């Protein structure tokens, strides 16, 4: 295998690159370094870095040279930004996606795995969410990811490209910037704990999410590249926690009591999320996801080290 990881310097990308390199698989990344950084990447002779944008056809085609597998993670990842500027978000998340897809086809790559999202489902009508649930995106971002899934189905069926879309749920872990507009609640809470500030809970804290550790996402990505499954697959642990449960575990992991301040419910917030992971279990039969307490401990350790630096 020789894998191209688009967005390889980002949060999920850099962990996926590490996992591939650990397996002795040579990697090339294509990244425009708008949100990803070189600091996220290891020094490794098996790693090649190409700076470029997925909207640039020439850059994408040149990045495909001698590549057997593509892991497409580069995207405009902020839901909020997609609401504020739909054309800009569309140009990366649909235009860029189609560029990578077409280049994979033209270069006869053996397989392309790409990042879809739980955002495709929008506000769930029925829980737990299986891949068969109706897509009802409620943001341009969610719609863009759904359009990616539809393109993938078409390219697989009509042009014989091997494609697999991973619908990530709530991902957390090292290198997720708490200041970024797409940082999840865990990054934000840990940053507040570090600063000994109260945690702002939007609503009563009973809302549930399926939180998955980024290293498990990286593992799923690598296994997805090596499998022959098609269509889309939820990537989540299958276990849910309410925000209040999360805060309780966080406080124990940090060995610190935390103050909570309740604020008004966030506009458009999803009250409950729960995921059906039968397809993921077929991809990863060991089912050994990092439990929330271990993931939070690892993240707290990482954050305290980076704060000290
Ligand atoms: C994530 C995305 C959202 C959309 C959705 C699709 C991010 C940041 N959010 O939302 O844009 O794609 O998935 O399913 O990418 N909360 C607090 N205090 C805080 C921050 C969050 O109480 O300081 C709550 C928030 O109201 C929500 C829960 O924590 O009920 C999780 O929030 P999140 O933004 O981490 O994730 P989610 O699933 O709501």
Short mmCIF file of N, CA and C and ligand atoms in Angstrom, two decimals, residues 77 79-80 117-119 122 141 170 181-186 188-189 200-202 207 209 211 243 266 269-270, ligand 1:
data_model
loop_
_atom_site.label_atom_id
_atom_site.label_comp_id
_atom_site.label_asym_id
_atom_site.label_seq_id
_atom_site.Cartn_x
_atom_site.Cartn_y
_atom_site.Cartn_z
N UNK A 77 -14.39 22.04 7.97
CA UNK A 77 -15.01 21.20 8.99
C UNK A 77 -15.93 21.94 9.96
N UNK A 79 -19.28 23.52 11.01
CA UNK A 79 -20.70 23.61 10.67
C UNK A 79 -21.10 25.08 10.62
N UNK A 80 -20.64 25.82 11.60
CA UNK A 80 -20.97 27.25 11.69
C UNK A 80 -20.50 28.00 10.44
N UNK A 117 -20.11 12.14 7.86
CA UNK A 117 -20.36 12.70 9.20
C UNK A 117 -21.74 12.33 9.71
N UNK A 118 -21.85 12.28 11.03
CA UNK A 118 -23.17 12.10 11.67
C UNK A 118 -24.08 13.27 11.34
N UNK A 119 -23.48 14.38 10.92
CA UNK A 119 -24.28 15.57 10.58
C UNK A 119 -25.25 15.29 9.42
N UNK A 122 -28.84 14.89 10.59
CA UNK A 122 -29.58 16.05 11.12
C UNK A 122 -30.18 15.74 12.47
N UNK A 141 -23.16 22.01 5.87
CA UNK A 141 -22.10 21.02 6.10
C UNK A 141 -22.66 19.59 6.01
N UNK A 170 -19.17 11.96 17.65
CA UNK A 170 -18.48 13.04 18.39
C UNK A 170 -17.04 12.65 18.74
N UNK A 181 -13.73 26.79 15.98
CA UNK A 181 -15.19 26.82 15.97
C UNK A 181 -15.81 25.43 15.88
N UNK A 182 -15.01 24.42 15.54
CA UNK A 182 -15.58 23.08 15.44
C UNK A 182 -15.13 22.17 16.59
N UNK A 183 -14.47 22.77 17.57
CA UNK A 183 -14.05 21.95 18.71
C UNK A 183 -15.28 21.44 19.43
N UNK A 184 -15.22 20.21 19.84
CA UNK A 184 -16.34 19.61 20.55
C UNK A 184 -16.35 20.00 22.01
N UNK A 185 -17.41 19.59 22.69
CA UNK A 185 -17.61 19.97 24.07
C UNK A 185 -16.47 19.48 24.97
N UNK A 186 -15.91 18.32 24.69
CA UNK A 186 -14.86 17.79 25.57
C UNK A 186 -13.62 18.68 25.56
N UNK A 188 -13.50 21.79 24.90
CA UNK A 188 -13.83 23.06 25.57
C UNK A 188 -13.82 22.87 27.09
N UNK A 189 -14.44 21.80 27.56
CA UNK A 189 -14.50 21.56 29.00
C UNK A 189 -13.10 21.37 29.58
N UNK A 200 -19.62 25.70 31.17
CA UNK A 200 -20.93 26.19 30.71
C UNK A 200 -21.69 25.03 30.09
N UNK A 201 -22.78 24.65 30.71
CA UNK A 201 -23.62 23.57 30.16
C UNK A 201 -24.86 24.21 29.54
N UNK A 202 -25.03 23.97 28.26
CA UNK A 202 -26.20 24.54 27.56
C UNK A 202 -27.40 23.63 27.82
N UNK A 207 -28.62 16.00 27.79
CA UNK A 207 -28.40 15.61 26.38
C UNK A 207 -27.32 14.53 26.30
N UNK A 209 -24.56 12.02 23.99
CA UNK A 209 -23.74 11.91 22.78
C UNK A 209 -22.93 10.62 22.85
N UNK A 211 -19.35 9.63 22.36
CA UNK A 211 -18.03 10.24 22.24
C UNK A 211 -17.01 9.17 21.87
N UNK A 243 -24.26 14.78 29.25
CA UNK A 243 -23.23 15.77 29.59
C UNK A 243 -22.91 15.72 31.08
N UNK A 266 -28.51 25.61 23.33
CA UNK A 266 -27.94 26.15 22.08
C UNK A 266 -28.96 25.98 20.95
N UNK A 269 -29.73 22.67 18.86
CA UNK A 269 -29.05 21.57 19.54
C UNK A 269 -29.85 20.27 19.44
N UNK A 270 -29.12 19.18 19.32
CA UNK A 270 -29.77 17.87 19.26
C UNK A 270 -29.86 17.33 20.68
C1 LIG B 1 -21.74 18.43 16.58
C2 LIG B 1 -21.25 19.64 15.84
C3 LIG B 1 -22.41 20.33 15.26
C4 LIG B 1 -23.14 19.36 14.33
C5 LIG B 1 -23.56 18.13 15.13
C6 LIG B 1 -24.14 17.08 14.21
C7 LIG B 1 -19.30 20.77 16.58
C8 LIG B 1 -18.72 21.70 17.58
N1 LIG B 1 -20.58 20.54 16.75
O1 LIG B 1 -22.59 18.96 17.57
O2 LIG B 1 -21.99 21.46 14.56
O3 LIG B 1 -22.29 18.92 13.29
O4 LIG B 1 -22.43 17.56 15.76
O5 LIG B 1 -24.56 15.99 14.93
O6 LIG B 1 -18.68 20.29 15.67
N2 LIG B 1 -22.24 21.97 24.96
C9 LIG B 1 -22.28 22.58 26.19
N3 LIG B 1 -21.29 23.48 26.50
C10 LIG B 1 -20.29 23.79 25.63
C11 LIG B 1 -20.25 23.17 24.37
C12 LIG B 1 -21.26 22.26 24.07
O7 LIG B 1 -23.17 22.32 27.01
O8 LIG B 1 -19.42 24.62 25.99
C13 LIG B 1 -23.27 20.98 24.65
C14 LIG B 1 -23.98 21.24 23.32
O9 LIG B 1 -25.06 22.11 23.50
C15 LIG B 1 -24.41 19.81 22.97
C16 LIG B 1 -23.31 18.91 23.56
O10 LIG B 1 -22.64 19.73 24.51
O11 LIG B 1 -25.64 19.50 23.55
C17 LIG B 1 -22.30 18.44 22.54
O12 LIG B 1 -21.86 19.56 21.80
P1 LIG B 1 -20.78 19.46 20.61
O13 LIG B 1 -20.75 20.77 19.95
O14 LIG B 1 -19.53 18.87 21.12
O15 LIG B 1 -21.39 18.34 19.65
P2 LIG B 1 -22.81 18.24 18.90
O16 LIG B 1 -23.04 16.78 18.71
O17 LIG B 1 -23.86 18.97 19.60
#
